[in-house]
Short mmCIF file of C-alpha atoms in Angstrom, two decimals:
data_model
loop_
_atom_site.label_atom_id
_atom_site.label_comp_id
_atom_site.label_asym_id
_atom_site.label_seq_id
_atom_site.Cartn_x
_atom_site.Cartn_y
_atom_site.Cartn_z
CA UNK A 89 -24.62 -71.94 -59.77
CA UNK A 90 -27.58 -70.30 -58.30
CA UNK A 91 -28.07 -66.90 -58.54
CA UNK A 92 -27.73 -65.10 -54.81
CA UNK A 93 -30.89 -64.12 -53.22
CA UNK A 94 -31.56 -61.72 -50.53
CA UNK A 95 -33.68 -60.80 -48.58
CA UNK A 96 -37.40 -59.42 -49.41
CA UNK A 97 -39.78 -57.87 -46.33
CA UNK A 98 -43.15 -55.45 -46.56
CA UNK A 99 -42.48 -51.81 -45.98
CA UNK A 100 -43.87 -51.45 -42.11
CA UNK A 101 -44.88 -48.40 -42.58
CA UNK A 102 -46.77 -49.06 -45.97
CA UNK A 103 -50.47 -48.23 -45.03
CA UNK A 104 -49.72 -45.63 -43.32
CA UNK A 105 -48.61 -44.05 -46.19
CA UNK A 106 -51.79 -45.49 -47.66
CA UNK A 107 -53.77 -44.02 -45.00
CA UNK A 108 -52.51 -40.29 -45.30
CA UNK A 109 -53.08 -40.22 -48.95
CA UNK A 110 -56.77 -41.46 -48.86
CA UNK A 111 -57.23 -39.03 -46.14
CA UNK A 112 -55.86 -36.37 -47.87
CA UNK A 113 -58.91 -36.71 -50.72
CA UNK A 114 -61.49 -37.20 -48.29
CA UNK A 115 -60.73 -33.95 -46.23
CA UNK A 116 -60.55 -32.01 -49.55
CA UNK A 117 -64.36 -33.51 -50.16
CA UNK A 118 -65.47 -33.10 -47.03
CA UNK A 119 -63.87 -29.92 -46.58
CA UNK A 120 -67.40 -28.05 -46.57
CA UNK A 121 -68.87 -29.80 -43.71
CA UNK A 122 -66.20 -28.87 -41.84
CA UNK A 123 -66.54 -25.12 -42.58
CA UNK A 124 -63.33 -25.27 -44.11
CA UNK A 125 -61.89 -24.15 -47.44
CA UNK A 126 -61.00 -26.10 -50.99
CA UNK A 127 -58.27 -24.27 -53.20
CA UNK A 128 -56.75 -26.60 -56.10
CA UNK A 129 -53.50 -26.20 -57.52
CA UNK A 130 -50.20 -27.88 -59.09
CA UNK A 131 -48.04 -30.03 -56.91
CA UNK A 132 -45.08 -27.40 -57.54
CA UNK A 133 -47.39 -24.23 -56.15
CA UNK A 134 -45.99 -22.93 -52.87
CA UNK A 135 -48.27 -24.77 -50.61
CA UNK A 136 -47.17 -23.29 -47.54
CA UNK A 137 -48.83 -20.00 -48.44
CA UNK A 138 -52.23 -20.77 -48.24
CA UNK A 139 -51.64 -23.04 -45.20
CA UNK A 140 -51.31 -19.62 -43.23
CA UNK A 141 -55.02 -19.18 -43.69
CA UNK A 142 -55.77 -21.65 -40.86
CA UNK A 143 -55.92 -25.64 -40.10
CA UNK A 144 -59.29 -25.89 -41.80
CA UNK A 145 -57.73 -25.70 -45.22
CA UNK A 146 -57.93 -27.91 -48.02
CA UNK A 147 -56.11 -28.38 -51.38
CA UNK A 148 -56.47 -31.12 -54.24
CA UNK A 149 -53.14 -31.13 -56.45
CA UNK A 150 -53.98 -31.44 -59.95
CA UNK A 151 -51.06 -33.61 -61.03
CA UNK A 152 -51.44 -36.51 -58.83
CA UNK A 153 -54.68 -36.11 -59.52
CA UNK A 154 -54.47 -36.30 -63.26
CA UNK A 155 -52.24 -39.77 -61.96
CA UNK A 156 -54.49 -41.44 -60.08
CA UNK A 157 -57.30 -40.81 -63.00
CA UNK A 158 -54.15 -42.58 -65.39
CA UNK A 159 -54.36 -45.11 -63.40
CA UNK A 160 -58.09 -45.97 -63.94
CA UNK A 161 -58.09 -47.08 -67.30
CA UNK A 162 -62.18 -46.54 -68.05
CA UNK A 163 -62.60 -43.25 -65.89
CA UNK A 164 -59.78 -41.94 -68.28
CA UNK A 165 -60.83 -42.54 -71.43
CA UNK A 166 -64.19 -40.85 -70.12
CA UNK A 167 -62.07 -37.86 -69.38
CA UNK A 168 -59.77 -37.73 -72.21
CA UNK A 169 -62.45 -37.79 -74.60
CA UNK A 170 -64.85 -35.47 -72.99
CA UNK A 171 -61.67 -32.61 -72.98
CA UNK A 172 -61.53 -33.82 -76.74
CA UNK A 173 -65.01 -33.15 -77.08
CA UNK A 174 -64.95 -29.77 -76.03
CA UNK A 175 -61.88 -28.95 -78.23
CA UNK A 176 -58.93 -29.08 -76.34
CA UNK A 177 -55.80 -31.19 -78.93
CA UNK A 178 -54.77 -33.97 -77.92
CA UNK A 179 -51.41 -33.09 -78.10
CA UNK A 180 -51.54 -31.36 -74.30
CA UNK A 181 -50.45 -32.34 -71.60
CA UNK A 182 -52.60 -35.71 -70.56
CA UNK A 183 -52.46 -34.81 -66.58
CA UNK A 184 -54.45 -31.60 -67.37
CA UNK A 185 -56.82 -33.43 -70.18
CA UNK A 186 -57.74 -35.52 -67.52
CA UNK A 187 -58.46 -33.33 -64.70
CA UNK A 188 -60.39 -30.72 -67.45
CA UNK A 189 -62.24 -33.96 -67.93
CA UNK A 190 -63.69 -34.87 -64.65
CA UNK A 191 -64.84 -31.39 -64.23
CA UNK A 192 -66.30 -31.21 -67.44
CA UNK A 193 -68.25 -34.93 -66.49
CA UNK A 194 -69.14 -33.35 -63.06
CA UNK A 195 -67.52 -36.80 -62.06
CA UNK A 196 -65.30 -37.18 -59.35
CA UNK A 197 -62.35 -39.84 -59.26
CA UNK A 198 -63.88 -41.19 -55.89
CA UNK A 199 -67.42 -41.00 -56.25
CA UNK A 200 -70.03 -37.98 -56.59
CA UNK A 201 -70.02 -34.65 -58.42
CA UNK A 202 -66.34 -32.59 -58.52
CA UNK A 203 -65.90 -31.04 -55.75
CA UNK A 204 -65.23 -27.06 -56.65
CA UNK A 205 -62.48 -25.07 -55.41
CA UNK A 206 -62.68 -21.67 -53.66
CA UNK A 207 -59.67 -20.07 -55.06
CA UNK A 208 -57.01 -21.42 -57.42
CA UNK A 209 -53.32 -21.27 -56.08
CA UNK A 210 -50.67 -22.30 -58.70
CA UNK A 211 -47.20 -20.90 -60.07
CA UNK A 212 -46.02 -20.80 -63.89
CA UNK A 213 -43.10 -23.23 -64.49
CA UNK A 214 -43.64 -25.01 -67.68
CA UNK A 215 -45.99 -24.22 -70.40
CA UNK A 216 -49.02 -25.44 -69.19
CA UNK A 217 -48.99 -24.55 -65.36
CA UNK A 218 -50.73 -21.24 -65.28
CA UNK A 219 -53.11 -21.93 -68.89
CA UNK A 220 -54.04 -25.69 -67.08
CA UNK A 221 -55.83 -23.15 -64.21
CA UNK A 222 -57.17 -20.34 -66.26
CA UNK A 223 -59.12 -22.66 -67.85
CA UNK A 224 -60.07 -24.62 -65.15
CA UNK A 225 -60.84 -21.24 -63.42
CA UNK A 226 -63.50 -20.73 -66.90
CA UNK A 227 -65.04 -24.43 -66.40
CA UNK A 228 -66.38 -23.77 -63.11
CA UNK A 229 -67.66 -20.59 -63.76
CA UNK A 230 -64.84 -17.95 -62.81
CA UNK A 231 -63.17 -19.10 -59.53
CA UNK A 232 -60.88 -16.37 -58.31
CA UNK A 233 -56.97 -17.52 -59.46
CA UNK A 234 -53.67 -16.63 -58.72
CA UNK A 235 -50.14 -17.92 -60.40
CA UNK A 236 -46.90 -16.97 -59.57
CA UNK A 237 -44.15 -16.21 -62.12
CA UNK A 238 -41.07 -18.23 -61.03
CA UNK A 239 -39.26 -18.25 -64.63
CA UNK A 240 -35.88 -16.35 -63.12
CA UNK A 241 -33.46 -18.66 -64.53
CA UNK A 242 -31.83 -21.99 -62.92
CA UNK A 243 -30.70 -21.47 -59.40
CA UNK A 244 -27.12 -20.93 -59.93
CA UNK A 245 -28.00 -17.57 -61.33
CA UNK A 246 -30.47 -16.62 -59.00
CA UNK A 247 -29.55 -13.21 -57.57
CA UNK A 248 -31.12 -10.63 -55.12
CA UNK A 249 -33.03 -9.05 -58.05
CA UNK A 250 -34.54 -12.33 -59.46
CA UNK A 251 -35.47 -13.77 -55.23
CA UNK A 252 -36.93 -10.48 -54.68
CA UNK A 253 -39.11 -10.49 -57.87
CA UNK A 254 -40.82 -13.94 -56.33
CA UNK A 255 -41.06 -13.38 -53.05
CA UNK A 256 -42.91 -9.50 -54.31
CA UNK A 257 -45.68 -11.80 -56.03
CA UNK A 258 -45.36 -14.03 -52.57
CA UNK A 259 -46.45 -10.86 -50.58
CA UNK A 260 -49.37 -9.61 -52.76
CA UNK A 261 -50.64 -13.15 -53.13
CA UNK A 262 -50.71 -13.10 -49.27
CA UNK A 263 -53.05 -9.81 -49.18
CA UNK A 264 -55.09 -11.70 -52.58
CA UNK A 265 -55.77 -14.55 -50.34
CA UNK A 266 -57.23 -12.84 -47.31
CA UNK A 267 -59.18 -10.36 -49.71
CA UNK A 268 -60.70 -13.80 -51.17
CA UNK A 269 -61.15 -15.82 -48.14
CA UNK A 270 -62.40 -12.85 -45.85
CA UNK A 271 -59.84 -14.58 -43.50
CA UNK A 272 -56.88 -12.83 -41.47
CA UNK A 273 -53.58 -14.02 -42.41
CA UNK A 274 -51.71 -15.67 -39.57
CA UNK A 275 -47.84 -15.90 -40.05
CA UNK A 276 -46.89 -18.37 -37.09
CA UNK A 277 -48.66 -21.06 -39.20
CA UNK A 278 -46.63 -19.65 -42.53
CA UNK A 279 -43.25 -20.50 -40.53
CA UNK A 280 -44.32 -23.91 -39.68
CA UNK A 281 -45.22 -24.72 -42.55
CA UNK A 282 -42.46 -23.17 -44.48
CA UNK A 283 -39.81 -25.25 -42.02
CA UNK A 284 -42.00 -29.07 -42.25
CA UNK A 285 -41.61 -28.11 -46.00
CA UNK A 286 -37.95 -27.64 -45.79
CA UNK A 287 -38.38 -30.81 -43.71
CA UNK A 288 -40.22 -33.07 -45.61
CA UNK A 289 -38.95 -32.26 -48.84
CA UNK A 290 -34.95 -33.03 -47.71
CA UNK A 291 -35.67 -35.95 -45.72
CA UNK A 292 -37.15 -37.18 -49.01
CA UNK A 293 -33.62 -36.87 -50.51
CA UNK A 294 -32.04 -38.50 -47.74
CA UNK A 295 -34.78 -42.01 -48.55
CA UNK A 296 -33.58 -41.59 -51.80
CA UNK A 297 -29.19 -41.78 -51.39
CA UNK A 298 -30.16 -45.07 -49.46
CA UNK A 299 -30.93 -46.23 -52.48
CA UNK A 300 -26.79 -46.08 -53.58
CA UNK A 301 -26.71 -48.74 -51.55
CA UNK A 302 -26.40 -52.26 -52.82
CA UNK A 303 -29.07 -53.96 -53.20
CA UNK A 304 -31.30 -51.06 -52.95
CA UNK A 305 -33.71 -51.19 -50.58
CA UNK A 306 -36.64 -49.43 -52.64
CA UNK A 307 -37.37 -50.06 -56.36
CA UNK A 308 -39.33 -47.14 -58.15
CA UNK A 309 -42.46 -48.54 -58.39
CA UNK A 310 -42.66 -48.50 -54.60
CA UNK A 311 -41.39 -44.91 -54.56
CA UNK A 312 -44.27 -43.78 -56.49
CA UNK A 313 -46.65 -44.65 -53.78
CA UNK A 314 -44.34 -42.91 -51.36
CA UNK A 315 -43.20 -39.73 -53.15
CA UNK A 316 -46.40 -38.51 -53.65
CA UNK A 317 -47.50 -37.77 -50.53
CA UNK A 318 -44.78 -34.82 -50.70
CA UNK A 319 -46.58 -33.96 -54.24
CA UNK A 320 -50.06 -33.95 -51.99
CA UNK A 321 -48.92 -31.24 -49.45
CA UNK A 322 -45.24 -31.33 -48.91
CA UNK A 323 -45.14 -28.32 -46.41
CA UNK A 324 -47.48 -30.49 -43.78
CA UNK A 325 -46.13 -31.92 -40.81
CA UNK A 326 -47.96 -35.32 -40.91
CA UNK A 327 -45.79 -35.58 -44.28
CA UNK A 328 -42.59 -34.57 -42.58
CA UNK A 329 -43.07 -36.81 -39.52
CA UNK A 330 -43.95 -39.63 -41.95
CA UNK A 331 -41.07 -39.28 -44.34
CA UNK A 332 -38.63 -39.28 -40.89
CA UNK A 333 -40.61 -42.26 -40.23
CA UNK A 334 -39.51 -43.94 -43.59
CA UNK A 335 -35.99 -42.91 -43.65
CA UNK A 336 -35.62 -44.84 -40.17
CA UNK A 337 -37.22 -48.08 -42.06
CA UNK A 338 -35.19 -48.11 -45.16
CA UNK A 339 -32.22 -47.25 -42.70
CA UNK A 340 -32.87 -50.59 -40.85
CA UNK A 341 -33.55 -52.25 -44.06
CA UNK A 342 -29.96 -51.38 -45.43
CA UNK A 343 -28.20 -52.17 -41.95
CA UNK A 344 -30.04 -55.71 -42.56
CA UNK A 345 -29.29 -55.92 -46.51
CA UNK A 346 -33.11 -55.95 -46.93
CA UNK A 347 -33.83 -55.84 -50.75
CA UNK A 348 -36.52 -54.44 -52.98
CA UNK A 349 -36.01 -57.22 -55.27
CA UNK A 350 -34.33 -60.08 -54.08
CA UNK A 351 -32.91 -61.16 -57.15
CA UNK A 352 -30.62 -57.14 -58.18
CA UNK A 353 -28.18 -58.31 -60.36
CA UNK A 354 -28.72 -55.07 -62.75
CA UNK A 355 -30.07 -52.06 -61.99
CA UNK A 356 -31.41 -48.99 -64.17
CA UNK A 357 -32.91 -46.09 -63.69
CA UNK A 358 -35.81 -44.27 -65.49
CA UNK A 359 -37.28 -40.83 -66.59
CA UNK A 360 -39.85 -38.44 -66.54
CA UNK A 361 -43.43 -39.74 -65.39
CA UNK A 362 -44.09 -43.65 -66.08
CA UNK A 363 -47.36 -44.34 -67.78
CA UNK A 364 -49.60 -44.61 -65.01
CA UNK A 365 -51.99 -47.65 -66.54
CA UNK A 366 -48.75 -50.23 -67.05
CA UNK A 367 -46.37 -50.25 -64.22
CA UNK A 368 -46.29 -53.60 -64.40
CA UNK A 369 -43.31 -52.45 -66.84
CA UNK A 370 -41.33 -52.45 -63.44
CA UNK A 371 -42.89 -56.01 -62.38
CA UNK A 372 -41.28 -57.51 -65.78
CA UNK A 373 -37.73 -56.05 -64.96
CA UNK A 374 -37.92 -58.02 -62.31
CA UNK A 375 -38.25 -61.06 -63.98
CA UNK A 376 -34.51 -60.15 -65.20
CA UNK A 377 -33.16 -59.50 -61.80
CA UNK A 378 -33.30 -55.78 -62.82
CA UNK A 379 -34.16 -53.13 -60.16
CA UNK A 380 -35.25 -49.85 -60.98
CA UNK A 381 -33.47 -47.65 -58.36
CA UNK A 382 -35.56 -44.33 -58.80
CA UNK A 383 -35.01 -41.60 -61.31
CA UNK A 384 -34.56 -37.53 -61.66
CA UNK A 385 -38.08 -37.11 -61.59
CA UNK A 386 -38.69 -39.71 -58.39
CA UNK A 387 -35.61 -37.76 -56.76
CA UNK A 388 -35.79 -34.51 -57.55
CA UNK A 389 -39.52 -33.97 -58.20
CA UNK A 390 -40.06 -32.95 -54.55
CA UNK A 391 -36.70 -33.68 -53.10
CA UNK A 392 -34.29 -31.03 -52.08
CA UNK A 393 -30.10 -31.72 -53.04
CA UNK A 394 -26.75 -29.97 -52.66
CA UNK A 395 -23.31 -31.27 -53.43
CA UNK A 396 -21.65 -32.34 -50.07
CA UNK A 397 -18.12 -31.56 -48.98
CA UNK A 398 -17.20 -35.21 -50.72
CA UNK A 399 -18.56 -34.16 -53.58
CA UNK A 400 -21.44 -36.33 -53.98
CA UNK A 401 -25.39 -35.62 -54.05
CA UNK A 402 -27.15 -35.26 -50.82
CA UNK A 403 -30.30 -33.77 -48.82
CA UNK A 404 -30.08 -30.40 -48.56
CA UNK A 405 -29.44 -28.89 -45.71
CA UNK A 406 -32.00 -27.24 -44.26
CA UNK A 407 -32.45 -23.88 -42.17
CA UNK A 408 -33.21 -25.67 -38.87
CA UNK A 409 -30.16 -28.02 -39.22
CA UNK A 410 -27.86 -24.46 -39.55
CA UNK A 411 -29.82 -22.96 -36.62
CA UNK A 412 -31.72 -20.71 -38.75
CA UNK A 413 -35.15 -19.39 -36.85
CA UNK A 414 -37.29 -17.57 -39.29
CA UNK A 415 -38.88 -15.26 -37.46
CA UNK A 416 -41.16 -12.63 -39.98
CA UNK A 417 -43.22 -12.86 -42.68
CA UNK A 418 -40.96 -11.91 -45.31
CA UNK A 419 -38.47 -14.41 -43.92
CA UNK A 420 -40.47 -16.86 -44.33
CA UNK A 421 -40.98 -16.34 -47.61
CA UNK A 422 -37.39 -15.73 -49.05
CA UNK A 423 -36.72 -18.86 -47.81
CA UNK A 424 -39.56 -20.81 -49.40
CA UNK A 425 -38.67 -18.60 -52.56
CA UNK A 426 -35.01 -19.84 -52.32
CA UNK A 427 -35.92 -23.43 -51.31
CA UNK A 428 -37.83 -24.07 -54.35
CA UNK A 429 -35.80 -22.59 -56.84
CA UNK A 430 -33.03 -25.14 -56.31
CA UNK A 431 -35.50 -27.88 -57.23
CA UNK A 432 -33.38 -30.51 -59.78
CA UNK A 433 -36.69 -30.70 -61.63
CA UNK A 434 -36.87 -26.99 -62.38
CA UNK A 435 -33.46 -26.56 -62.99
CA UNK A 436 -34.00 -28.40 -66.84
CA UNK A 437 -36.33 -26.51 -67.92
CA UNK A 438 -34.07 -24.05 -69.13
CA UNK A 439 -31.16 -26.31 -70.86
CA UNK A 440 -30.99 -29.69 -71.52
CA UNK A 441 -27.59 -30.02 -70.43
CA UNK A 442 -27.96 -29.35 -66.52
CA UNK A 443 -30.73 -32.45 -66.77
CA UNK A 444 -28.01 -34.76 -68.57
CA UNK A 445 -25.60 -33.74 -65.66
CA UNK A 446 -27.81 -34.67 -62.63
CA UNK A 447 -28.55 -37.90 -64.63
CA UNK A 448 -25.09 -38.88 -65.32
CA UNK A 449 -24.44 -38.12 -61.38
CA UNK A 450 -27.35 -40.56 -60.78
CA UNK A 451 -25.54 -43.46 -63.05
CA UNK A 452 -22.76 -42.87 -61.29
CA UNK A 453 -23.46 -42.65 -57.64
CA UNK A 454 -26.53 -45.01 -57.52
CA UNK A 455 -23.98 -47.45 -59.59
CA UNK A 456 -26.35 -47.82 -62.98
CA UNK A 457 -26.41 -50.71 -65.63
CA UNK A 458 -28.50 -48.66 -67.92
CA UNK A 459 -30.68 -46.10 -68.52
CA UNK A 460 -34.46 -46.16 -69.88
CA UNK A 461 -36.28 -43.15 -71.07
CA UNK A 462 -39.08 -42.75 -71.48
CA UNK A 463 -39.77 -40.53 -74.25
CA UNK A 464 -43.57 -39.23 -72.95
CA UNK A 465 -45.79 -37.70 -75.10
CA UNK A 466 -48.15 -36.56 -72.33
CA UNK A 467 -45.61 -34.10 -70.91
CA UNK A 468 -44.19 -31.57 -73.32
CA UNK A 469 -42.10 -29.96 -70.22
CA UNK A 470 -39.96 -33.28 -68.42
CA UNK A 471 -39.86 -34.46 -72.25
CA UNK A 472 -37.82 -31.13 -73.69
CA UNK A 473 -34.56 -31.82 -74.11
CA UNK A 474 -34.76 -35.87 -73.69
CA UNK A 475 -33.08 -36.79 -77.16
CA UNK A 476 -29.97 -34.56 -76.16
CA UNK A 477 -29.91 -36.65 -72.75
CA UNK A 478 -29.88 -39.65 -74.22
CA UNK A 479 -26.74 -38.88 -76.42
CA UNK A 480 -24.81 -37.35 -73.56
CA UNK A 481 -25.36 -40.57 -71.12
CA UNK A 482 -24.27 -42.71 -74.23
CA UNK A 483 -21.62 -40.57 -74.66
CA UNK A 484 -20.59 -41.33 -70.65
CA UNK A 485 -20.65 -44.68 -70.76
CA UNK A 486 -24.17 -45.89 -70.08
CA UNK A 487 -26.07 -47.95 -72.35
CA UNK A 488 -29.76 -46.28 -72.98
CA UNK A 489 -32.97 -47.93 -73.78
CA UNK A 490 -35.68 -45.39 -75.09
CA UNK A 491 -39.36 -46.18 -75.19
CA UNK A 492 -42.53 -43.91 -76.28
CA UNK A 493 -45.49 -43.46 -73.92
CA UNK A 494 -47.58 -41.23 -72.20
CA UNK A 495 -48.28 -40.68 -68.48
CA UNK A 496 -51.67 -40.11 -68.75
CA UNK A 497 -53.32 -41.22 -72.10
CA UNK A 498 -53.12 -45.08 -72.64
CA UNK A 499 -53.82 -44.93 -76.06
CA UNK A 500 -50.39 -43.57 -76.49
CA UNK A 501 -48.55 -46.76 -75.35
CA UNK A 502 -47.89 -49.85 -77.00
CA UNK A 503 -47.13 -52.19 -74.26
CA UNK A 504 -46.72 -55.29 -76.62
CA UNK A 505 -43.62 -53.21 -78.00
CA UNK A 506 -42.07 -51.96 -74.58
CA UNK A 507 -41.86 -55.34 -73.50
CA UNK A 508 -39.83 -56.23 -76.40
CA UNK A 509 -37.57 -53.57 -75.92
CA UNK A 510 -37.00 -54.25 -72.70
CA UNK A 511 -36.06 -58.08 -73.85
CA UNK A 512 -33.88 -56.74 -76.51
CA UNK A 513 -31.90 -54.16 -73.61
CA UNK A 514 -31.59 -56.93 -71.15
CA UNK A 515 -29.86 -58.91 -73.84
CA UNK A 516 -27.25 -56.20 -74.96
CA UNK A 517 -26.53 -55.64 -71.24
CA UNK A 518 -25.90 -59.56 -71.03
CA UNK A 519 -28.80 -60.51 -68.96
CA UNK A 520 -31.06 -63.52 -69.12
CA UNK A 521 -34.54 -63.74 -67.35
CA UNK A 522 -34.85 -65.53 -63.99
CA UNK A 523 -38.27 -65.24 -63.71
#
């Protein structure tokens, strides 16, 4: 008998996703002709902040950034070894060897010389977040940089003292930025962007529980291209409109039993960053009827959870769904403060046990074959902690492949061998190839 079929449709909204993100890099370039401003930064800064400097502002975040370089095989050898070159190991992490890289080729990923920053906006979550800017800060010749402390613990012990100590550096990073720019602060656009933040970033989590549904209507490949406009600037409104957008689609596409891949017989999640130059890892699942459903990282990297009242994961709510108006300054930023400190993907950082939780949640409620991890040697931070995961999803029930990598540095992956792992997991979960 035939296996069932469903089925398979384009994403309507697909290049306009496509569309934001290349416009996103071009403002950034052409950010001086406009009289505007360039500040760089991680995806996890609080982007909100500077966006209270005016509409004229631009940022490039270094992690999808170091990605998209990943992604071009030649451009980031170029990079990796020029970093090399200069003496920084090769044992750091690969995003940050290839954005050190570019700048030290004067090469930019889309053509021309790399386009310097005017100030450097970042906060200090894993070990190389604040060191990845310092230096870039030396490489161009001392541009002003500021990084905010946000090491207070996971959320569930967050307290008044530990908020307050975050939203103090929030405040004197306000009167750092205007000292910088020359520019007046303006607060109204601090409150948008604080609630299309709060916006965009649970809507994303609401895209991501359709995915529960059988068959999903996303696989994780396709997420990356869509997730990362929240790592791009997750506190704009274009972002927050769009991801509203999307949710309505994949809505539609559930209601209709519109698949991802329209041969799901299995499906698995992964972890941690893929590596960048071989997703056509998630192209050969397919070829088993296997659908990659997302991950911690694809969930939780910019999207925003709670446990609901049934006691499953869902979008958090946000302050304009409890009819919340935030009003000041410093209300504004308590409640970007608060916000981010309940991201899943910070939460780890500080014991691998509260990542093996989430992850067994995940299994559970997305309704998991398997698990694959990627054990990624280009990220010392999403990597701590992995072997103890691994041992406590056994121990729940779920069968684990592991594979070694890195995100950003192909020369760390053996793709021959991933392949045959991924035959040999397929076969102890009982499934034969289709395709």
């Amino acid at each position: 008998m035939a296996d069932k079929l469903y089925p398979t449709e384009p994403l309507k909204c697909w290049n306009k996703a496509k569309e934001i993100r290349e416009s996103y890099y071009k403002d950034y370039t052409t950010a001086k002709e406009k009289g505007g401003i360039r500040w760089a930064g991680g995806a996890w800064s609080f982007d909100a902040i500077p966006a209270g400097l005016g509409r004229d502002v631009y940022s490039l975040t270094s992690e999808p950034y170091g990605a998209s370089i990943a992604f071009n095989k030649e451009f980031s050898l170029k990079c990796l070894e020029a970093a090399e070159k200069a003496g920084y190991s090769r044992d750091l992490c690969s995003y940050m060897r290839n954005y050190w890289g570019s700048i030290i080729l004067d090469q930019y990923l889309w053509g021309g010389p790399f386009p310097k920053p005017d100030f450097l906006w970042q906060d200090h979550i894993c070990c190389s977040h604040a060191k990845w800017y310092q230096v870039v800060s030396e490489l161009e010749g001392g541009i002003p940089h500021y990084c905010i402390d946000v090491s207070v613990g996971p959320y569930h012990e967050v307290n008044e003292n530990r908020l307050s100590y975050i939203v103090g550096q929030m405040h004197d990073g306000i009167e750092w930025l205007e000292k910088v720019t020359g520019r007046k602060y303006n607060d109204e656009l601090l409150i948008e962007a604080v609630n299309d933040e709060c916006r965009s970033t649970s809507t994303w989590a609401e895209i991501c529980v359709l995915n529960k549904n059988v068959p999903a209507p996303l696989d994780e490949k396709t997420m990356y291209s869509l997730y990362v406009l929240g790592t791009l600037k997750k506190h704009a409104r274009e972002v927050a409109d769009f991801y509203e957008e999307l949710r309505d689609e994949v809505k539609d596409r559930v209601a209709r039993g519109i698949a991802a891949v329209a041969n799901e017989r299995c499906r698995v999640m992964s972890d941690t960053q893929p590596p960048w130059g071989f997703l056509k890892v998630f192209r050969y699942l397919e070829t088993y009827g296997c659908v990659s459903v997302g991950s911690l990282y694809t969930f939780g990297l910019i999207g925003m959870w709670e446990v609901k009242e049934d006691g499953t994961w869902g979008p958090r709510t946000t302050p304009q769904q409890k009819g919340i108006s935030i009003k000041s300054r410093n209300e504004a930023l308590r409640t970007l403060a608060d916000w981010n400190l309940s991201k899943p993907e910070w939460q780890h950082f500080y014991h691998p046990g509260y990542k093996s939780d989430m992850m067994i949640r995940i299994a559970r409620e997305w309704k998991l074959d398997g698990v694959m991890l990627h054990y990624n040697r280009g990220c010392e931070g999403l990597s701590l902690g992995i072997a103890e995961n691994r041992i406590a999803i056994q121990k729940a029930g779920f069968p684990v492949m592991i594979f070694e990598g890195n995100m950003g540095d192909e020369r760390e992956f053996d793709e021959a061998r991933t392949m045959t792992r991924i035959d040999t997991f397929m076969e102890t979960l009982g499934i034969k190839r289709t395709g």
